[in-house]
Short mmCIF file of C-alpha atoms and ligand atoms in Angstrom, two decimals:
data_model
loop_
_atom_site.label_atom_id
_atom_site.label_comp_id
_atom_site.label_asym_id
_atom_site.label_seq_id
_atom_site.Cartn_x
_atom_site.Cartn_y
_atom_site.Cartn_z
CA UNK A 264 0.00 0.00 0.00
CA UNK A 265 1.08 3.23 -0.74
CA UNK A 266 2.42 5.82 1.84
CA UNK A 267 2.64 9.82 1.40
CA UNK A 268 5.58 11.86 3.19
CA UNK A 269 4.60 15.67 3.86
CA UNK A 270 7.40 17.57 5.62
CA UNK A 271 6.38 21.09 7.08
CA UNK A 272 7.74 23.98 4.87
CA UNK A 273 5.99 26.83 5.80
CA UNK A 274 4.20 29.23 3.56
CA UNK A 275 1.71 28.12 0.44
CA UNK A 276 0.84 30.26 -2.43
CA UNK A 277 -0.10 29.62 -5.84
CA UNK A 278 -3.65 28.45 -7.28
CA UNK A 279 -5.30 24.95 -7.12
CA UNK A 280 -7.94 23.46 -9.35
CA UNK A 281 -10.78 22.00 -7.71
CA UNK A 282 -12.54 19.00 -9.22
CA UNK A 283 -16.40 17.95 -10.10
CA UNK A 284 -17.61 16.37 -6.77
CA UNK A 285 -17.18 13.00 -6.29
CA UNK A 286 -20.33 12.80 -3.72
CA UNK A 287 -22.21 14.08 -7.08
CA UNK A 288 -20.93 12.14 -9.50
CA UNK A 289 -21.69 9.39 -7.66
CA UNK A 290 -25.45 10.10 -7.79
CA UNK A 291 -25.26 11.30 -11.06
CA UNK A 292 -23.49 8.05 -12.57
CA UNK A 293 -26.83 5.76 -11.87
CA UNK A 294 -29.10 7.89 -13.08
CA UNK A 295 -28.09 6.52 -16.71
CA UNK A 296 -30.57 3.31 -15.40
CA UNK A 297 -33.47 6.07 -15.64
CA UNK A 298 -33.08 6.10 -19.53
CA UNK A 299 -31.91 4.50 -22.65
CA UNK A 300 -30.35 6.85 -24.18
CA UNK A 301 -26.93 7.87 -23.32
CA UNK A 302 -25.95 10.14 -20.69
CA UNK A 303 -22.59 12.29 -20.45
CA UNK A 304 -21.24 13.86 -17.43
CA UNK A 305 -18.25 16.34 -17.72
CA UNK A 306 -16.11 17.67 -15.09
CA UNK A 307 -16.08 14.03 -13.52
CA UNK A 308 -13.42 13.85 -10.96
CA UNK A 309 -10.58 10.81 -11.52
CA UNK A 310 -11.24 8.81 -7.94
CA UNK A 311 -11.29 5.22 -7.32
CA UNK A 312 -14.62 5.33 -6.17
CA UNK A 313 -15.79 6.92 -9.58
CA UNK A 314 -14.12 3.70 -10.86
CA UNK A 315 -16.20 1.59 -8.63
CA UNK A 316 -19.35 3.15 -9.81
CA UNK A 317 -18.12 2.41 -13.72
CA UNK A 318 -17.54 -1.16 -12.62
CA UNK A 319 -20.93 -1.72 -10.75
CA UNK A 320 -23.18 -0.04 -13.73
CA UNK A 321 -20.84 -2.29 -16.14
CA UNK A 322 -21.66 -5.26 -14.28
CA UNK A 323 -25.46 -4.76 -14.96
CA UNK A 324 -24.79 -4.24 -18.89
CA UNK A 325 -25.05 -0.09 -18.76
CA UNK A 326 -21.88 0.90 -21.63
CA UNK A 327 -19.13 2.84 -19.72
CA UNK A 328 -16.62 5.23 -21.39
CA UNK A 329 -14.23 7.31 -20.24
CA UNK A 330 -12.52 10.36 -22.40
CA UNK A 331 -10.37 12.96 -22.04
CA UNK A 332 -8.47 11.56 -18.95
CA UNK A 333 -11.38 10.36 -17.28
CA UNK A 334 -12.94 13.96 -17.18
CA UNK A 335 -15.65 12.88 -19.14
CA UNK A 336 -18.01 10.14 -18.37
CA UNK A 337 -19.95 8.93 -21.55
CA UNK A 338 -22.79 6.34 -20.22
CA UNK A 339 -25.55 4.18 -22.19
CA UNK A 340 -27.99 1.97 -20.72
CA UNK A 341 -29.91 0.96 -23.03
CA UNK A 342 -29.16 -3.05 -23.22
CA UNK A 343 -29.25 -3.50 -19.40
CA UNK A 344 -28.85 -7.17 -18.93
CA UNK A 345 -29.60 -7.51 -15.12
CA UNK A 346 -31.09 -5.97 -12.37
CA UNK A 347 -28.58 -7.49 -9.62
CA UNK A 348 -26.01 -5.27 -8.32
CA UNK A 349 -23.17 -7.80 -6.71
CA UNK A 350 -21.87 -7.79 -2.58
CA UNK A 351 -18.37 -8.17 -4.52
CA UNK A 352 -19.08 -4.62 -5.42
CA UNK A 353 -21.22 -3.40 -3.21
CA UNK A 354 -19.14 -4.27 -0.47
CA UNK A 355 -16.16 -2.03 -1.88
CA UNK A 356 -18.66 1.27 -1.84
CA UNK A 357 -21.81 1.99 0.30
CA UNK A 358 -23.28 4.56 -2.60
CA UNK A 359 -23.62 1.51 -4.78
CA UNK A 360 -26.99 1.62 -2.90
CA UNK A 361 -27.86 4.36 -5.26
CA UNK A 362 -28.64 1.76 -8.01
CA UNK A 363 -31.50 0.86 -6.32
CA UNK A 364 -33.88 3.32 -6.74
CA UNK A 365 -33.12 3.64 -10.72
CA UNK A 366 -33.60 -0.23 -11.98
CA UNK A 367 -36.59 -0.72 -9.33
CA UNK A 368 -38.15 2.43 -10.99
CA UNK A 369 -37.33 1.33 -14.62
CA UNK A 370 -37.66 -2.14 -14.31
CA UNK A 371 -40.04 -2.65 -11.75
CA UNK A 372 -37.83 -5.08 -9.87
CA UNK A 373 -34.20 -4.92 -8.66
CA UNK A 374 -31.70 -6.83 -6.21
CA UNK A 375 -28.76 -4.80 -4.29
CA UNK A 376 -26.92 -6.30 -2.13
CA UNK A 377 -27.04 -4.44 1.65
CA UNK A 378 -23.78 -2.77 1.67
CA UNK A 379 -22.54 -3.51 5.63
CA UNK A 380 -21.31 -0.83 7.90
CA UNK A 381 -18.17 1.15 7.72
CA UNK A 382 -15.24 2.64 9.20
CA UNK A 383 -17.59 5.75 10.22
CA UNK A 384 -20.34 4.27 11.98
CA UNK A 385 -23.52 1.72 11.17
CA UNK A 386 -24.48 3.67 8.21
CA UNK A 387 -28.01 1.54 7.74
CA UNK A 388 -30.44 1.98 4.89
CA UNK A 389 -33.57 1.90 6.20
CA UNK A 390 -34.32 5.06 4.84
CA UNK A 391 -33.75 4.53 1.53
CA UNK A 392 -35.83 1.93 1.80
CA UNK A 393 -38.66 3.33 3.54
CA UNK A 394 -38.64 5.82 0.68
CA UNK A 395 -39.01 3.26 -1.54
CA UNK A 396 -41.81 1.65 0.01
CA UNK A 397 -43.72 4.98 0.03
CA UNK A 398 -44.00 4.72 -3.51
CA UNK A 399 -45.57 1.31 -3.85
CA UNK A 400 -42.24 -1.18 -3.63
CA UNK A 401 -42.19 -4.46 -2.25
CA UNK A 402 -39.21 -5.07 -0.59
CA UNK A 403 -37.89 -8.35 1.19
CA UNK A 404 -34.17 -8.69 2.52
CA UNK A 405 -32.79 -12.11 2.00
CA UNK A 406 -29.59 -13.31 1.79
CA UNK A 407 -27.92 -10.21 2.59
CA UNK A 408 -29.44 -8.35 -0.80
CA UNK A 409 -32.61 -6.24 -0.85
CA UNK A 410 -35.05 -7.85 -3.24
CA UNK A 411 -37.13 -5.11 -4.49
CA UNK A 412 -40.13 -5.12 -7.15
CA UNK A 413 -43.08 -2.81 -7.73
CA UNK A 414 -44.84 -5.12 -10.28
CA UNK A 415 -47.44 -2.48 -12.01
CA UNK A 416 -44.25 0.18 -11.82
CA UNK A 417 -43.97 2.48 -8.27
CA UNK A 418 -46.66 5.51 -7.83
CA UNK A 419 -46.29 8.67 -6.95
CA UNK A 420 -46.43 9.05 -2.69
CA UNK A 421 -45.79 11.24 0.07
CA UNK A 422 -42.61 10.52 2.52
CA UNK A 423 -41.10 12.42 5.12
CA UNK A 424 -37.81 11.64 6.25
CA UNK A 425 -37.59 11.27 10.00
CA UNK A 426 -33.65 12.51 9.51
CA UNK A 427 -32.33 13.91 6.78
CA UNK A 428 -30.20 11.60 4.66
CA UNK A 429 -28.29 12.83 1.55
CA UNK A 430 -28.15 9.51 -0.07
CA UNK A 431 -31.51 8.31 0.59
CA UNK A 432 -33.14 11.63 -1.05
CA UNK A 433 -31.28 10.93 -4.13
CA UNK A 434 -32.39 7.21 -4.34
CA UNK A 435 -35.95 8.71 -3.93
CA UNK A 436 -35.64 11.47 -6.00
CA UNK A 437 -34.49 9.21 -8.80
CA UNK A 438 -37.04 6.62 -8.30
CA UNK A 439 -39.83 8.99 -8.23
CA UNK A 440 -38.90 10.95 -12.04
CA UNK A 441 -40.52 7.35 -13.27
CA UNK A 442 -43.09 6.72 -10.78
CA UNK A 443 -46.71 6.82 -11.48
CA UNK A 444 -48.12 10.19 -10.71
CA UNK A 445 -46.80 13.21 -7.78
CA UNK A 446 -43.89 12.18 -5.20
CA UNK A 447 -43.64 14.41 -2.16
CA UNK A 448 -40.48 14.30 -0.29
CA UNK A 449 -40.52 16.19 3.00
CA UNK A 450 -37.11 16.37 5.08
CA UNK A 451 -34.84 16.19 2.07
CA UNK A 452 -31.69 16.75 1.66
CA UNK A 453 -30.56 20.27 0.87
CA UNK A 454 -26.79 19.67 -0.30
CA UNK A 455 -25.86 21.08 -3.15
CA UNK A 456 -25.33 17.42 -4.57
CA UNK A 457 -28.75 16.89 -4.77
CA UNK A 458 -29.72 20.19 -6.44
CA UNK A 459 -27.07 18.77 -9.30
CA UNK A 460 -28.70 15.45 -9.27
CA UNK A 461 -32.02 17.24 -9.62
CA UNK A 462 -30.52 19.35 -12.52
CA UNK A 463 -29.46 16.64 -14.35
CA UNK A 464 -32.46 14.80 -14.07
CA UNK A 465 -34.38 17.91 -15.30
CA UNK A 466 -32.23 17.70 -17.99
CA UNK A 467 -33.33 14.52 -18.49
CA UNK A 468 -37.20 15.17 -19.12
CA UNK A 469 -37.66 15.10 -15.09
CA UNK A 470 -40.53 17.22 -13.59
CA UNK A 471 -39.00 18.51 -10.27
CA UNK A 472 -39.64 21.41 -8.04
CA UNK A 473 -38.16 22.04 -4.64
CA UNK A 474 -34.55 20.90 -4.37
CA UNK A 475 -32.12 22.64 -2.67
CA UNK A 476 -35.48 23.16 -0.40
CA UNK A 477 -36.88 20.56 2.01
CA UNK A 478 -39.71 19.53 -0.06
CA UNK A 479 -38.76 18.17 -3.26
CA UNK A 480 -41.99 17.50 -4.96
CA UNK A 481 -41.68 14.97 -8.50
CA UNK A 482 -44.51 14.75 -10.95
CA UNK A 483 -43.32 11.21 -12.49
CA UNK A 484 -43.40 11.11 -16.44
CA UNK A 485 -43.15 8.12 -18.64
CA UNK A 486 -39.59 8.07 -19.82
CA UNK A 487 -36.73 9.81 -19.64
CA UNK A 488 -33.94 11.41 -22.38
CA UNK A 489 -30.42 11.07 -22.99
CA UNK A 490 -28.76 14.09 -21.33
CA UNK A 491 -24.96 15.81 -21.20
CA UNK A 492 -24.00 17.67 -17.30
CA UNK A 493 -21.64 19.16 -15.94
CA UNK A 494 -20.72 17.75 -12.70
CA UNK A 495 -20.98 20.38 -9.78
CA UNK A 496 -17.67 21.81 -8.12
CA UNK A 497 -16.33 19.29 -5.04
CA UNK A 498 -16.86 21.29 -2.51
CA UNK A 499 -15.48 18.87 0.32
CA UNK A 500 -12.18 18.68 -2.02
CA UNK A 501 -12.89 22.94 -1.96
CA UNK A 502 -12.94 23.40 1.81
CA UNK A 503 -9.81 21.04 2.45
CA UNK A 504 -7.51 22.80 0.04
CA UNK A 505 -8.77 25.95 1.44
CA UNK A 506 -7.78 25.15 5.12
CA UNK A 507 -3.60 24.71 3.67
CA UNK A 508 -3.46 27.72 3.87
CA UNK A 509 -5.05 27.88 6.70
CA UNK A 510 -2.67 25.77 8.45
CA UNK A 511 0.91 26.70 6.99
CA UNK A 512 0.08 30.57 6.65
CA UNK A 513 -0.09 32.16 2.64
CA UNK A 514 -1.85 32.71 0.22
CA UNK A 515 -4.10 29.92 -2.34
CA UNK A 516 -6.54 30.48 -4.64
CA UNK A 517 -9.06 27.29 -5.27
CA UNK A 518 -10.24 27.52 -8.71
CA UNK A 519 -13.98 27.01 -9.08
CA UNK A 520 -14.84 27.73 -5.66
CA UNK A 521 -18.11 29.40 -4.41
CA UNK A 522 -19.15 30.73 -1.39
CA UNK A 523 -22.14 29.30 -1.46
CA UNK A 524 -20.90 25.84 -2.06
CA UNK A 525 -19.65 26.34 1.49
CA UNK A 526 -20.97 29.21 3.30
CA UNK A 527 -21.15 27.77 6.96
CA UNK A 528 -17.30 26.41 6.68
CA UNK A 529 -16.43 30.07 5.10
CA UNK A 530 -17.95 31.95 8.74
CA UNK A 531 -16.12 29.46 10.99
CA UNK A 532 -12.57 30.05 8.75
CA UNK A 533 -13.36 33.74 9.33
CA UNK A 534 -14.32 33.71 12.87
CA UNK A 535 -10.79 31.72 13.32
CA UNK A 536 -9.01 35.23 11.50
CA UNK A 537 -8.56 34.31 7.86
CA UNK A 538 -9.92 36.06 5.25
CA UNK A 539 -11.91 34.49 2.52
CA UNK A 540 -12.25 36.03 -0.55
CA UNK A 541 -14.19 35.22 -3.69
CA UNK A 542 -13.77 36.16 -7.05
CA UNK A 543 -14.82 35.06 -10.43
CA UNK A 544 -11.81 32.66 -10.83
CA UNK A 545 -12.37 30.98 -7.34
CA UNK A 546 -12.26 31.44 -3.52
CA UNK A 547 -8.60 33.47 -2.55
CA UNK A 548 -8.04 32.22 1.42
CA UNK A 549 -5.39 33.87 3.06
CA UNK A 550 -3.45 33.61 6.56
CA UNK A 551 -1.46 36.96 6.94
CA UNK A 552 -0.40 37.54 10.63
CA UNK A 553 -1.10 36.41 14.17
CA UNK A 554 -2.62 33.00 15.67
CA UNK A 555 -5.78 31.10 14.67
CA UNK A 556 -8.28 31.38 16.71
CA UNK A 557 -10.06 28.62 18.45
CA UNK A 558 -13.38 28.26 16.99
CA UNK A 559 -16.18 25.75 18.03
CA UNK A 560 -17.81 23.56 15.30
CA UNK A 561 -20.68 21.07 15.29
CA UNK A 562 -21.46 19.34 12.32
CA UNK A 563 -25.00 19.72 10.27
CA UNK A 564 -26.50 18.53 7.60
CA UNK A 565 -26.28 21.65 4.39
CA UNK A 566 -26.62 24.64 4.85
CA UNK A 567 -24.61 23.28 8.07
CA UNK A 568 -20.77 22.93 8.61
CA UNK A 569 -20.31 19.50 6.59
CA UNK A 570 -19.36 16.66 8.63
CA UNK A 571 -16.79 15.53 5.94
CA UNK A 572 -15.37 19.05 6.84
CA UNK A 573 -14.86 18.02 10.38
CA UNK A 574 -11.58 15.97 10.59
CA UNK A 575 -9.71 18.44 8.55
CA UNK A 576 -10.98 21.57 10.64
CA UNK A 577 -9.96 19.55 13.59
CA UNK A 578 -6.35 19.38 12.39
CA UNK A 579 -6.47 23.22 11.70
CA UNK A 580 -7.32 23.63 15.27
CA UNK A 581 -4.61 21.71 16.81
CA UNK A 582 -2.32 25.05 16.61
CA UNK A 583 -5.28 27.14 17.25
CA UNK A 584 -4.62 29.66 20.11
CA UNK A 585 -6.99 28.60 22.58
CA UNK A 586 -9.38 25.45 23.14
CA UNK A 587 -12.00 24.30 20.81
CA UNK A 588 -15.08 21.92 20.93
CA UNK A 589 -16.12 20.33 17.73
CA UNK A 590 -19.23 18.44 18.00
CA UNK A 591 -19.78 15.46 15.49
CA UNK A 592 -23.70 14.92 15.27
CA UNK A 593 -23.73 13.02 11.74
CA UNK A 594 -21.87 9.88 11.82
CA UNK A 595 -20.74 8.01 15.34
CA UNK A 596 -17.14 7.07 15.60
CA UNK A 597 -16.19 9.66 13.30
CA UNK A 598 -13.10 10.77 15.66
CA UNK A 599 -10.52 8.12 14.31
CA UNK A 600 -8.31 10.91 12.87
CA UNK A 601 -8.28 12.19 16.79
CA UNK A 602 -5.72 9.65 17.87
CA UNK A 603 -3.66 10.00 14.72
CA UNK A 604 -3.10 13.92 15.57
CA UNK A 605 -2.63 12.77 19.04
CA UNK A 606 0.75 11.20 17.83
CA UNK A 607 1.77 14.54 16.50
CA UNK A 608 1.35 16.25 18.95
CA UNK A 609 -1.52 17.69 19.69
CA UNK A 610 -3.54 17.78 22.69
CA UNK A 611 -7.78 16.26 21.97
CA UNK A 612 -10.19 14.29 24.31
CA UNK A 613 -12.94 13.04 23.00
CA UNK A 614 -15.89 12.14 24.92
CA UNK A 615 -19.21 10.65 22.95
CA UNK A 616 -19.75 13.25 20.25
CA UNK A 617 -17.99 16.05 21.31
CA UNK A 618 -13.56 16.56 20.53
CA UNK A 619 -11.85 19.06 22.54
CA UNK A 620 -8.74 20.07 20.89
CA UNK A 621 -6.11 22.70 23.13
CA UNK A 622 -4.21 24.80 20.79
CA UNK A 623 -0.69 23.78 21.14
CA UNK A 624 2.62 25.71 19.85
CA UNK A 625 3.12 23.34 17.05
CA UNK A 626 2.65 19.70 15.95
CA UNK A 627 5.31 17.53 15.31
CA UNK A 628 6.08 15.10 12.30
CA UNK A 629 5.41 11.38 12.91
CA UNK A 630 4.17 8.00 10.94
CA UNK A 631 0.53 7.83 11.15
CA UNK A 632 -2.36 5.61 9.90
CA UNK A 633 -5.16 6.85 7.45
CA UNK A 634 -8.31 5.33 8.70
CA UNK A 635 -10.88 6.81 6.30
CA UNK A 636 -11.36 9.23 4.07
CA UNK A 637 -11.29 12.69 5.39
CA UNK A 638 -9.20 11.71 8.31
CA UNK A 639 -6.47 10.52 5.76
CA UNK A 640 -6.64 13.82 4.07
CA UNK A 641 -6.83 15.89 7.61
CA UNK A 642 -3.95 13.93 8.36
CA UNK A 643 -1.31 15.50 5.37
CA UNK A 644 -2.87 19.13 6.40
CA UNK A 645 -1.47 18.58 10.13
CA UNK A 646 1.75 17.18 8.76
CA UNK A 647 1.98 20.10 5.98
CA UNK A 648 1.71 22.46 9.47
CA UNK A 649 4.56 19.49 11.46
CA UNK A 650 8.01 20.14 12.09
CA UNK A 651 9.75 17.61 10.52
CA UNK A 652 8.45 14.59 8.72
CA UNK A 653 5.11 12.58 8.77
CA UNK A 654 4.25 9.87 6.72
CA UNK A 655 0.61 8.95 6.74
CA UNK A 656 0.24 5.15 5.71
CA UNK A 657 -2.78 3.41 4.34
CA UNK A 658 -3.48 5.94 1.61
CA UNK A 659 -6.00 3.93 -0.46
CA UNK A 660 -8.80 6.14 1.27
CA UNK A 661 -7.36 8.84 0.17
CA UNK A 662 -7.75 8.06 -3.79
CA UNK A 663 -11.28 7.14 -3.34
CA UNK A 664 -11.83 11.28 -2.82
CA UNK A 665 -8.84 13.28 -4.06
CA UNK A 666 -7.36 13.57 -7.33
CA UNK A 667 -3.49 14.35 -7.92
CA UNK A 668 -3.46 15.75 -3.74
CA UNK A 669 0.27 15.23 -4.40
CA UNK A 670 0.55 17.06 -7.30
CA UNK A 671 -2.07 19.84 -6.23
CA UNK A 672 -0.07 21.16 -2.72
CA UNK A 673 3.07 20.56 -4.42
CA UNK A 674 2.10 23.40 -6.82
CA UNK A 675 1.60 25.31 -3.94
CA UNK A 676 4.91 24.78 -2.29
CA UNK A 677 3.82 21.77 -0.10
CA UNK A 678 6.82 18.95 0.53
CA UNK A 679 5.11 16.25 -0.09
CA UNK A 680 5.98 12.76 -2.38
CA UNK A 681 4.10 9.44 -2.34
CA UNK A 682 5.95 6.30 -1.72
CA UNK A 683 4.65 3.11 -3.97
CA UNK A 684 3.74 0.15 -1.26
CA UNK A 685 5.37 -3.11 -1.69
C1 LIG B 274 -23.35 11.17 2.06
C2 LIG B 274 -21.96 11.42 1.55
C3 LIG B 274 -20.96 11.44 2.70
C4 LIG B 274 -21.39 12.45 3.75
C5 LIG B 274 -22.83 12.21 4.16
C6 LIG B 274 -23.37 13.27 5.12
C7 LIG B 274 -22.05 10.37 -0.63
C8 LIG B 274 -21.57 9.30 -1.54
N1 LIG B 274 -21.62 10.35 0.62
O1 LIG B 274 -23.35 9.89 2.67
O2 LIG B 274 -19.67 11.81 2.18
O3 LIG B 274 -20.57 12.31 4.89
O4 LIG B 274 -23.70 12.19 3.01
O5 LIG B 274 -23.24 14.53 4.55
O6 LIG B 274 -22.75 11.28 -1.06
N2 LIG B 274 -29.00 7.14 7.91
C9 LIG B 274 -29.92 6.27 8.44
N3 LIG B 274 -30.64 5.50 7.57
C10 LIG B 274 -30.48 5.57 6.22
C11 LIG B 274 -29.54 6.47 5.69
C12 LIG B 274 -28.80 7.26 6.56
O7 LIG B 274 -30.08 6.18 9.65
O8 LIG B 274 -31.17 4.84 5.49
C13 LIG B 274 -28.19 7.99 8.81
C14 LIG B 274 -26.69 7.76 8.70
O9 LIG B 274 -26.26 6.67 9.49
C15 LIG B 274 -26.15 9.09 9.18
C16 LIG B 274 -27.19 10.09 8.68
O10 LIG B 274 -28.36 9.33 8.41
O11 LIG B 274 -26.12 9.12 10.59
C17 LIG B 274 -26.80 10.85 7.43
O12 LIG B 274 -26.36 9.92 6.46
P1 LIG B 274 -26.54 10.18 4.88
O13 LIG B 274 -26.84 11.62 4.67
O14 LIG B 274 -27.49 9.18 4.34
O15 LIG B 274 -25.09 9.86 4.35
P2 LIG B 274 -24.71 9.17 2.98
O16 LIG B 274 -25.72 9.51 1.93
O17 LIG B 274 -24.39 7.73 3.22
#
């Protein structure tokens, strides 16, 4: 397995290009079971779990191409030969639960294997299922797979989620565009993945009103069209390139940022004294003078301060002058990158939900273990900040959500070099 050795060098400046978002794309990618004609999504980011998704919709007979370097995802469904998404895959990525809603909606009948828990916490699916249900599906878990079928096609219904659930909504929202009259969803989503989803479906022939709202209300329509979309800006990939800066002082430009991709992270990065500034070529973030303030943080769904936000803030507030409480409300166990920083240096407790991190002078460089996603990434921002050397093992998490991250902070002045496992 590969390893990655930052060494702390001070000052960043220079711009980075920020990628289409992975969370999207992976929403985006099933909705080619919705139609037969082809689908094209541009500005796809190159990830291993974007690879994953290719494999899965292969495996069912959907055509998968990629062009220009991957950016471009070209996508035809229209000699599905099976409604059966594998555990071999499913197992490798929870969102391949995201097939469901599509095939049961245009085939009336679908099997997905129940993708298992996770590094993060239990992660069920009840919710999607639920959904599901609402709008006529009978569903019947056997064998570790959901067997789903809605014989005369799922109707249009009314379902309210009792928490909100990003991935759910999107298996909804896609099942409903073919479903048999209006679909109410009330306590959706609001991310701005789902608003892209929505887009694209719209694009697609979809009747939808209400995303990026709580109530997302479908009127279902017989088929749907081929389509081309540009996937929406990563805004996960956004906010951790903007906190380098952050963390080794200077100055970076992320290219494609918005404010409003982000605008809850954006107040907490100002309340801890940096200045965020957006232009037409991106967000500018930039750590002049002084300390970073402690700043307290509890995670929300959007418009909230993103839980997949959280690990890398954390490492930001290591060196913060002062103490800090971030507050994980999304996902239990999410505090595996707590231990990791621990090693370098800095000083965190963590009882139940709630991290309390005490600014210390500075962290120091040391081998450390990714353990998921974000915390792999959080874990090169604190060693970008170390004195000395840190290499963070276990990187495979980290190519499931960040393209080039080598290449990227090395434009910016970052020492850092990936070392092929054996
Ligand atoms: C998506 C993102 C992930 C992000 C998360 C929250 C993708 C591919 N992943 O994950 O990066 O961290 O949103 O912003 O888009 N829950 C249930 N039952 C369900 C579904 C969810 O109880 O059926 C719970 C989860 O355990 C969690 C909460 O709801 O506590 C939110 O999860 P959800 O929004 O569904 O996360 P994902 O869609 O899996």
């Amino acid at each position: 397995m590969d390893s990655i050795i930052v060494t702390g060098n001070g000052p960043l400046s220079g711009t980075i290009p920020i990628a289409g978002a992975k969370n999207a794309c992976l929403t985006l990618m099933p909705a080619t079971l919705l139609s037969d004609d082809p689908l094209t999504l541009t500005n796809a980011p190159r990830l291993s779990d974007i690879r994953t998704m290719a494999e899965l919709l292969g495996s069912l007979g959907a055509e998968v191409s990629t062009l220009q370097g991957g950016q471009v995802i070209a996508m035809s469904s229209h000699a599905l030969a099976s409604q059966r998404a594998d555990y071999d895959i499913v197992r490798k990525m929870r969102a391949s639960i995201l097939v469901l809603g599509p095939l049961l909606a245009r085939f009336g009948h679908a099997e997905v294997s129940l993708p298992g828990g996770c590094a993060i916490g239990a992660r069920p699916v009840d919710l999607h299922l639920k959904a599901l249900e609402a709008m006529g599906a009978r569903l019947d878990l056997r064998e570790g797979y959901v067997h789903a079928s809605a014989p005369g096609g799922l109707k249009g219904g009314t379902f309210e989620f009792p928490i909100v659930s990003v991935g759910a909504t999107e298996n909804a929202l896609m099942a409903a565009t073919l479903a048999k009259g209006t679909t109410v969803l009330k306590g959706a989503a609001r991310e701005p993945e789902i608003v892209d989803l929505a887009t694209c479906l719209r694009r697609m022939g979809a009747q939808i009103d209400g995303d990026g709202t709580d109530t997302i209300t479908i009127q279902g329509v017989d088929r749907l069209h081929g389509a081309t979309h540009p996937v929406v800006t990563d805004r996960i990939e956004l906010g951790t390139y903007m906190l380098a800066p952050a963390i080794c002082g200077g100055e970076v430009t992320c290219l494609g940022g918005r404010i409003s991709l982000l605008a809850s992270f954006c107040e907490k990065l100002d309340a801890a004294g940096l200045s965020v500034t957006e232009t037409a070529e991106g967000l500018t973030v930039a750590r002049r003078n002084g300390a970073i303030r402690a700043v307290d943080v509890t995670t929300a769904p959007f418009p909230g301060f993103p839980t997949d936000l959280q690990a890398q803030f954390m490492a930001l507030m290591c060196t913060a002058g002062g103490t800090s409480k971030l507050e994980e409300t999304i996902f239990e166990n999410r505090f595996m990158h707590a231990p990791e920083l621990i090693r370098m240096g800095a000083d965190i407790d963590v009882h139940g939900g709630v991290a309390t991190v005490r600014g210390v002078a500075g962290l120091k460089g040391a081998p450390v273990m990714a353990t998921d996603l974000r915390a792999s990434v959080s874990l090169i921002l604190a060693g970008l900040a170390a004195e000395g050397e840190t290499i963070v093992n276990r990187v495979y998490h980290l190519d499931r959500g960040y393209e080039h991250v080598e290449e990227k902070l090395r434009a910016v002045g970052a020492l850092i070099e990936r070392i092929p496992g054996r």
